[in-house]
Coordinates of C-alpha atoms and ligand atoms in Angstrom, one line a residue:
X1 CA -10.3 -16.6 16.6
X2 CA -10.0 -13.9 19.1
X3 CA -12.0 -11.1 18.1
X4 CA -11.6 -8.8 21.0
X5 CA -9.8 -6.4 19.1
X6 CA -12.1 -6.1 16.4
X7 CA -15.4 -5.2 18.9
X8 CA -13.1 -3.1 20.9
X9 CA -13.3 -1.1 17.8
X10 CA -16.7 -0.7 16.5
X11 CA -18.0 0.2 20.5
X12 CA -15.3 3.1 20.2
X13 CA -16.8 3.8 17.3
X14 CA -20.2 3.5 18.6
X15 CA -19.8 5.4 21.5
X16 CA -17.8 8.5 19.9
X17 CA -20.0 9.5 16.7
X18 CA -17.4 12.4 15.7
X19 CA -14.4 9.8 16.4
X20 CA -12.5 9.6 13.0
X21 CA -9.9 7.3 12.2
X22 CA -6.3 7.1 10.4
X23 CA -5.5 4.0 9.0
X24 CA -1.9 3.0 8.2
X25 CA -1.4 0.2 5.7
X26 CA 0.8 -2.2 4.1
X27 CA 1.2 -5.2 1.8
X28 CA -1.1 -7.3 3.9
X29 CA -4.2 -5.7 3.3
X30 CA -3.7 -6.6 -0.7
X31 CA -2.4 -10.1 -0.2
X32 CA -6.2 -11.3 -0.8
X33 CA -6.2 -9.6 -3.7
X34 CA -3.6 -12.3 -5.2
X35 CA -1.2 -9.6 -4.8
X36 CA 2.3 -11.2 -2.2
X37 CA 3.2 -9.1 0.5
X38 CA 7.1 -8.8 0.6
X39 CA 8.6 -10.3 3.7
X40 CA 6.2 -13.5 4.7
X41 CA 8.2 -16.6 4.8
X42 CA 7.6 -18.4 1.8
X43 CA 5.1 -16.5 0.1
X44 CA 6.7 -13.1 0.6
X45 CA 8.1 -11.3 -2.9
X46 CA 11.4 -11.1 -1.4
X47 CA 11.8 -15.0 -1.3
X48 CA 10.2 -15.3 -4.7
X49 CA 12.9 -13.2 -6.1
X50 CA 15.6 -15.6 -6.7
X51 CA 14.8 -16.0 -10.4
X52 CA 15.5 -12.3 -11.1
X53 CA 18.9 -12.9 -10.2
X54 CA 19.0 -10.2 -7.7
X55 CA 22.2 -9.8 -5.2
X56 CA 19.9 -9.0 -2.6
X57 CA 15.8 -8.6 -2.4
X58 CA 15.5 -5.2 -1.7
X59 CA 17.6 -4.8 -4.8
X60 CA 14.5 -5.0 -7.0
X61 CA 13.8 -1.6 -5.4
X62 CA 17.0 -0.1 -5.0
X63 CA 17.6 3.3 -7.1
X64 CA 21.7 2.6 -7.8
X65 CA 20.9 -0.9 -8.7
X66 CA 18.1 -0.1 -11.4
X67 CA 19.9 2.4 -12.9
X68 CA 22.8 -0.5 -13.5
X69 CA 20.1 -3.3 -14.3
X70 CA 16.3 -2.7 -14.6
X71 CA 15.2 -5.4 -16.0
X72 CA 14.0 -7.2 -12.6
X73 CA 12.2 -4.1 -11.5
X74 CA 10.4 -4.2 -15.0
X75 CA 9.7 -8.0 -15.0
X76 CA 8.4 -7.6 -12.0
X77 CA 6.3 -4.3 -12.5
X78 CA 5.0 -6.3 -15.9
X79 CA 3.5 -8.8 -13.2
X80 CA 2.4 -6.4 -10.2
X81 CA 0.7 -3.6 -12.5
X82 CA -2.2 -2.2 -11.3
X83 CA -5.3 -3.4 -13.3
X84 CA -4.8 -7.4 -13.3
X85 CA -6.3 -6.9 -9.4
X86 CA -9.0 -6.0 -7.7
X87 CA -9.6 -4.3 -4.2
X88 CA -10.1 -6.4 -0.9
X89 CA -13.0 -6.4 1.1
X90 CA -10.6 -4.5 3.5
X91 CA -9.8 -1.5 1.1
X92 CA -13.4 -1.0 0.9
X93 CA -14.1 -0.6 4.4
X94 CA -11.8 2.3 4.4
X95 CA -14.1 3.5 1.5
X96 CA -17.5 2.6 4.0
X97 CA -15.4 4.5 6.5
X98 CA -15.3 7.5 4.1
X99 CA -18.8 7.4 3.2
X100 CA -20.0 7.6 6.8
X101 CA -17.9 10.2 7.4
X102 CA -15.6 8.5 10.0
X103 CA -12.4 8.6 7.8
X104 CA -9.3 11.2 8.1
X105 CA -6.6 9.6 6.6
X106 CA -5.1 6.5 4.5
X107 CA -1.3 6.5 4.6
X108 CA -0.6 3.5 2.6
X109 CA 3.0 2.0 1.4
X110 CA 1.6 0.1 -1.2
X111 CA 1.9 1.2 -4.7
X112 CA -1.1 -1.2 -6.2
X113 CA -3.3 1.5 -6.3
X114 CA -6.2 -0.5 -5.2
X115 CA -6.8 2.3 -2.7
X116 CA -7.8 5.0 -5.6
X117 CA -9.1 1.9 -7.4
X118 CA -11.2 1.4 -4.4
X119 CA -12.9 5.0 -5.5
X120 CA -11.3 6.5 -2.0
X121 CA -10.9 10.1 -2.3
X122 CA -7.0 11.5 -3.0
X123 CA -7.5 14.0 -0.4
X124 CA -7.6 11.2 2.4
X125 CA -5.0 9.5 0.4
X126 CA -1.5 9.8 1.6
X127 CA 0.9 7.0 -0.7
X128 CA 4.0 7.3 1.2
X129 CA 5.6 4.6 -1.4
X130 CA 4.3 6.9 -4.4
X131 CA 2.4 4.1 -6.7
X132 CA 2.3 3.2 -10.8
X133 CA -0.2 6.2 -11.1
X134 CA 2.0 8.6 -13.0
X135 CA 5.5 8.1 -14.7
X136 CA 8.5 10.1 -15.6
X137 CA 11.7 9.6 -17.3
X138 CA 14.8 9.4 -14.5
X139 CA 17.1 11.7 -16.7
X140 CA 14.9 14.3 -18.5
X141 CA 12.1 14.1 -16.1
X142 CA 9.7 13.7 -19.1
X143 CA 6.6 12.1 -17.8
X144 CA 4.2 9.4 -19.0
X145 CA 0.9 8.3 -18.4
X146 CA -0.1 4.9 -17.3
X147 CA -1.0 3.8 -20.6
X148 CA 1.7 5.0 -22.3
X149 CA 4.0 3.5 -19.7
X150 CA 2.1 0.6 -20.0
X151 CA 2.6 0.0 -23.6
X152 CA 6.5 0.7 -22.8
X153 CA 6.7 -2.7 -20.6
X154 CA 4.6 -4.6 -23.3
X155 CA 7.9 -7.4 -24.6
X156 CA 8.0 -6.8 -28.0
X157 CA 7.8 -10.0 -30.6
X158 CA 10.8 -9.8 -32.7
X159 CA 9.7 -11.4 -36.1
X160 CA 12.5 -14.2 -37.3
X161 CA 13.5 -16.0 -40.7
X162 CA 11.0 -18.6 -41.9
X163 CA 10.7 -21.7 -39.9
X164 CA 12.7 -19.9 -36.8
X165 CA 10.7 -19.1 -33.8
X166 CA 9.3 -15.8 -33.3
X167 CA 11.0 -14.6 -29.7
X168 CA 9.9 -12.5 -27.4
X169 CA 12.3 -9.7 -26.8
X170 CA 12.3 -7.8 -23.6
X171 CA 13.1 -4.1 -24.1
X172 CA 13.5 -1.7 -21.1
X173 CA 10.8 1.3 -20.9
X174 CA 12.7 4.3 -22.3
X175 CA 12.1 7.5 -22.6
X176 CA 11.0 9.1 -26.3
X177 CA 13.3 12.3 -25.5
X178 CA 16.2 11.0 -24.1
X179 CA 16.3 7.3 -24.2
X180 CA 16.7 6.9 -20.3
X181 CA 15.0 4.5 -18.4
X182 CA 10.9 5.4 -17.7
X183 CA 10.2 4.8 -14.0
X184 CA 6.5 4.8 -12.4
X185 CA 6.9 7.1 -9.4
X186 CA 7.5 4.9 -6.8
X187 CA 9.7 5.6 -4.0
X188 CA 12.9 3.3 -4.2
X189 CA 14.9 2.5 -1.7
X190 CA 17.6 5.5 -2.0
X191 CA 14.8 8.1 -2.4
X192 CA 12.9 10.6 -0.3
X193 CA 9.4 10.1 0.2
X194 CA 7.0 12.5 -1.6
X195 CA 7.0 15.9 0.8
X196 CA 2.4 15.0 1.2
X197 CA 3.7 12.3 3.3
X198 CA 5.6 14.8 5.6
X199 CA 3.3 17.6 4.9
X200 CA 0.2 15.4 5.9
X201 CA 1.9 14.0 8.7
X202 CA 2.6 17.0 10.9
X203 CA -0.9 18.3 10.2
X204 CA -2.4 15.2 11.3
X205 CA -0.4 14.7 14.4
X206 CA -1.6 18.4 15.4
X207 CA -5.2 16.7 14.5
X208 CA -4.5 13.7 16.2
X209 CA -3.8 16.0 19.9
X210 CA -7.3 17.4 20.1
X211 CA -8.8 14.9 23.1
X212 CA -12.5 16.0 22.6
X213 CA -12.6 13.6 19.2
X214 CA -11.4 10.6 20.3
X215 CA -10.0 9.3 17.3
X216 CA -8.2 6.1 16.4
X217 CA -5.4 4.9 14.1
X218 CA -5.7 1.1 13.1
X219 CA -2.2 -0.3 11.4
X220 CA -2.8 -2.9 9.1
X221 CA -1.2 -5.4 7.1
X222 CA 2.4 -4.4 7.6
X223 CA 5.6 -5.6 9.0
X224 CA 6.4 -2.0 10.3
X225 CA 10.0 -2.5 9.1
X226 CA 10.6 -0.1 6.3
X227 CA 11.2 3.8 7.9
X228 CA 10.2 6.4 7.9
X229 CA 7.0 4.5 7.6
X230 CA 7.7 2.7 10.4
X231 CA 7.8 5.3 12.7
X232 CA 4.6 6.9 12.4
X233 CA 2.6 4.5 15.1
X234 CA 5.0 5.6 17.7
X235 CA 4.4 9.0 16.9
X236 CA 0.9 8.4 18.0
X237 CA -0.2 10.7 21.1
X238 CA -0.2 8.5 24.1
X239 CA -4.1 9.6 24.9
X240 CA -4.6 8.2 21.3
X241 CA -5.4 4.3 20.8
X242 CA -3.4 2.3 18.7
X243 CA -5.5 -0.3 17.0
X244 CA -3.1 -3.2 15.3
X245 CA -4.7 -5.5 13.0
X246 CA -2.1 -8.3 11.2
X247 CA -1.1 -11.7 11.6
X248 CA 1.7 -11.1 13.7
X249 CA 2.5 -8.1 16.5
X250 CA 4.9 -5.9 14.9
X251 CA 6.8 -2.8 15.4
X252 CA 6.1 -0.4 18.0
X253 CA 3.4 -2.9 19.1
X254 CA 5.7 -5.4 19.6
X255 CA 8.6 -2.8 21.1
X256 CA 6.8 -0.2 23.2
X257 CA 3.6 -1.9 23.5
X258 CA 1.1 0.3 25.4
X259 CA -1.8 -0.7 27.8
X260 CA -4.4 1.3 25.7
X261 CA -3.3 -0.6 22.5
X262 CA -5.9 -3.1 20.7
X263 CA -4.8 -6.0 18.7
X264 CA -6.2 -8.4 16.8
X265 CA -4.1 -11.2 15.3
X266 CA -6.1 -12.0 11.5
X267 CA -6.7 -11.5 8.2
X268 CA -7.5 -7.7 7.6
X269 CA -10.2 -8.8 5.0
X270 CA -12.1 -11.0 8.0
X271 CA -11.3 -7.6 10.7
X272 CA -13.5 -6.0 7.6
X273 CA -16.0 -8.3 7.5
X274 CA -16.6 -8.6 11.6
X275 CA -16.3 -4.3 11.7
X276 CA -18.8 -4.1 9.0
X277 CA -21.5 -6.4 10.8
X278 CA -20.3 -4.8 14.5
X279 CA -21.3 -1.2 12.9
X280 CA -24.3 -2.4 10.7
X281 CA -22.3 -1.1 7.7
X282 CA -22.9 -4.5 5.6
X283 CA -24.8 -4.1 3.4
X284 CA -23.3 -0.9 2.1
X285 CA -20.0 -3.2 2.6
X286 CA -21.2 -6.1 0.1
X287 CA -22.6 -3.0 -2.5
X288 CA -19.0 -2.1 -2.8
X289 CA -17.8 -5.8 -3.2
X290 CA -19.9 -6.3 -6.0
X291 CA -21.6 -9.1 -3.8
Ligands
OAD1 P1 5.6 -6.7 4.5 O1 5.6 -7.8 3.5 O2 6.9 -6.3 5.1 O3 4.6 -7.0 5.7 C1 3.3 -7.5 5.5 C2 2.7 -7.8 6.9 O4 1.3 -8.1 6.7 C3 3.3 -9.0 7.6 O5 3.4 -8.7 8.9 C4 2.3 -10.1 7.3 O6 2.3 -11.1 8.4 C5 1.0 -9.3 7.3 N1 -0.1 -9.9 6.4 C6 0.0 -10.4 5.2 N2 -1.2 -10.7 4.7 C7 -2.1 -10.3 5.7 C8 -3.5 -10.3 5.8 N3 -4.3 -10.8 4.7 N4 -4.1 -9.9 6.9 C9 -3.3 -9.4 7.9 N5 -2.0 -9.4 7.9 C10 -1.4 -9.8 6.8 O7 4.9 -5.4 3.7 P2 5.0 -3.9 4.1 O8 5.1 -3.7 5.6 O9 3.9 -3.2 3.4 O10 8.5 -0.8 -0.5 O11 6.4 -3.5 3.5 C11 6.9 -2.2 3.5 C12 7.7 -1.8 2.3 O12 8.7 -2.7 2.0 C13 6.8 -1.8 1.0 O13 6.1 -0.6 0.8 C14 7.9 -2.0 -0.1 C15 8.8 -2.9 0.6 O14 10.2 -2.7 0.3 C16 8.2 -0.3 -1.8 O15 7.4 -0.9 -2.5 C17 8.9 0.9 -2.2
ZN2 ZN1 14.1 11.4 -20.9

């Protein structure tokens, strides 16, 4: 394994003591967590999907269609919900980067909150997806807290006549005011993204122009294919360097590739590892691991 891209790094990082990095991240960086990504061949959620009876993938996420049928987004948000996984070695070398001081910004598209469960703090936290942290009902606007949502997707045993089976009923989170549909607040395809994400983003591009720092952004983990998302690395000043670490070149990378770009083609959670040893940040590494 080439690991070029990953040294290139931590000598930056070496060499600039007040450099600071963004990281941009996707799907990838959680897959070792047990969580799928959504568009790799065969594993990808998006091929998995057939047994939801969707008319397309995306449909899982699609605003119009849940409000027709939301049973597939709640069967799967019954499987995906945040507390059946823990954070990759990956998610806490952003944390290592915000204990030494060398973090800006997380934009993220995931909505597993293994970021915040990863104890990084919100204010470097930009969740451009929104996530399964807070709740609200798509009518009334009534919200709900993660447990109380939680206990909403809980199927609920419907007790039968002597010698029947029980069976497990599925009923659709609704809401105690109104009896709409509860929704986490994640951004469905349909929707805008939370104004933070815009907000954060034209600060941090003015941040991103002062030359004396030289900062980084390191994409990670992500197809680059859903916008405005997308976008953001060629948004990058060119005087910036573009770190890309993923199993495949993607995006802007792939389409506008520029000669200060670094890329490593790997798992994010190995990128983590070989950073952490390159900076001497192990140990404190492992600590957050639990190893
Ligand atoms: P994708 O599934 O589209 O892309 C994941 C990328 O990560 C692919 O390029 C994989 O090859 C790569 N990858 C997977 N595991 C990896 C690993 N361990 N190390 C390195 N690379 C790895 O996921 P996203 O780009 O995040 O929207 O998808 C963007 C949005 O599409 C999501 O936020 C989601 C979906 O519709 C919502 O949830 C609202
Ligand atoms: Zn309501």
């Amino acid at each position: 394994m080439d690991r070029v891209g990953i040294k290139k790094v931590a000598e930056h990082l070496k060499q600039n003591s007040d450099a600071q990095v963004i990281f941009m991240v996707g799907a990838g960086i959680s897959t070792p967590c047990g969580i799928p990504d959504f568009r790799s061949p065969k594993t990808g959620l998006y091929s998995n999907l057939s047994r939801l009876g969707l008319p397309f993938p995306e449909a899982v996420f699609d605003i119009d269609y849940f409000e027709e049928n939301p049973k597939p987004f709640y069967t799967l948000a019954r499987e995906l919900y945040p507390g059946n996984f823990k954070p990759s070695r990956f998610h806490y070398l952003m944390k290592v980067f915000e204990e030494k001081g060398r973090l800006h910004r997380v934009y993220t598209q995931n909505i597993d909150t293994l970021e915040r469960e990863a104890t990084i703090s919100e204010k470097y936290l930009v969740e451009a997806h929104g996530s399964f942290a807070s709740n609200e009902c798509i009518s009334c606007s009534k919200s709900y807290s993660v447990d109380r949502f939680k206990e909403k997707l809980e199927p609920v045993k419907i007790q039968h006549k002597k010698g029947e089976k029980d069976q497990i009923e599925f009923e659709y989170a609704l809401c105690d005011k109104c009896d709409s549909l509860v929704k986490p607040s994640i951004v469905f395809f349909g929707e805008s993204l939370p104004a933070r994400f815009f907000d954060t983003w034209e600060k941090d591009l003015e941040w991103l122009k002062d030359k004396k720092k030289k900062n980084l952004v390191i994409v990670v983990g992500t197809s680059l294919s859903v916008y405005p998302f997308a976008s953001l690395p060629s948004e990058v000043p060119s005087e910036v360097p573009r770190v890309l670490w993923n199993y495949e070149v993607v995006g802007d990378f792939h389409l506008n590739p520029r000669s200060s770009d670094v890329i490593f083609k790997g798992s994010s959670d190995e990128a983590a590892e070989e950073l952490a040893m390159e900076m001497g940040w192990n140990e404190e590494l492992r600590k957050l691991v639990g190893e």
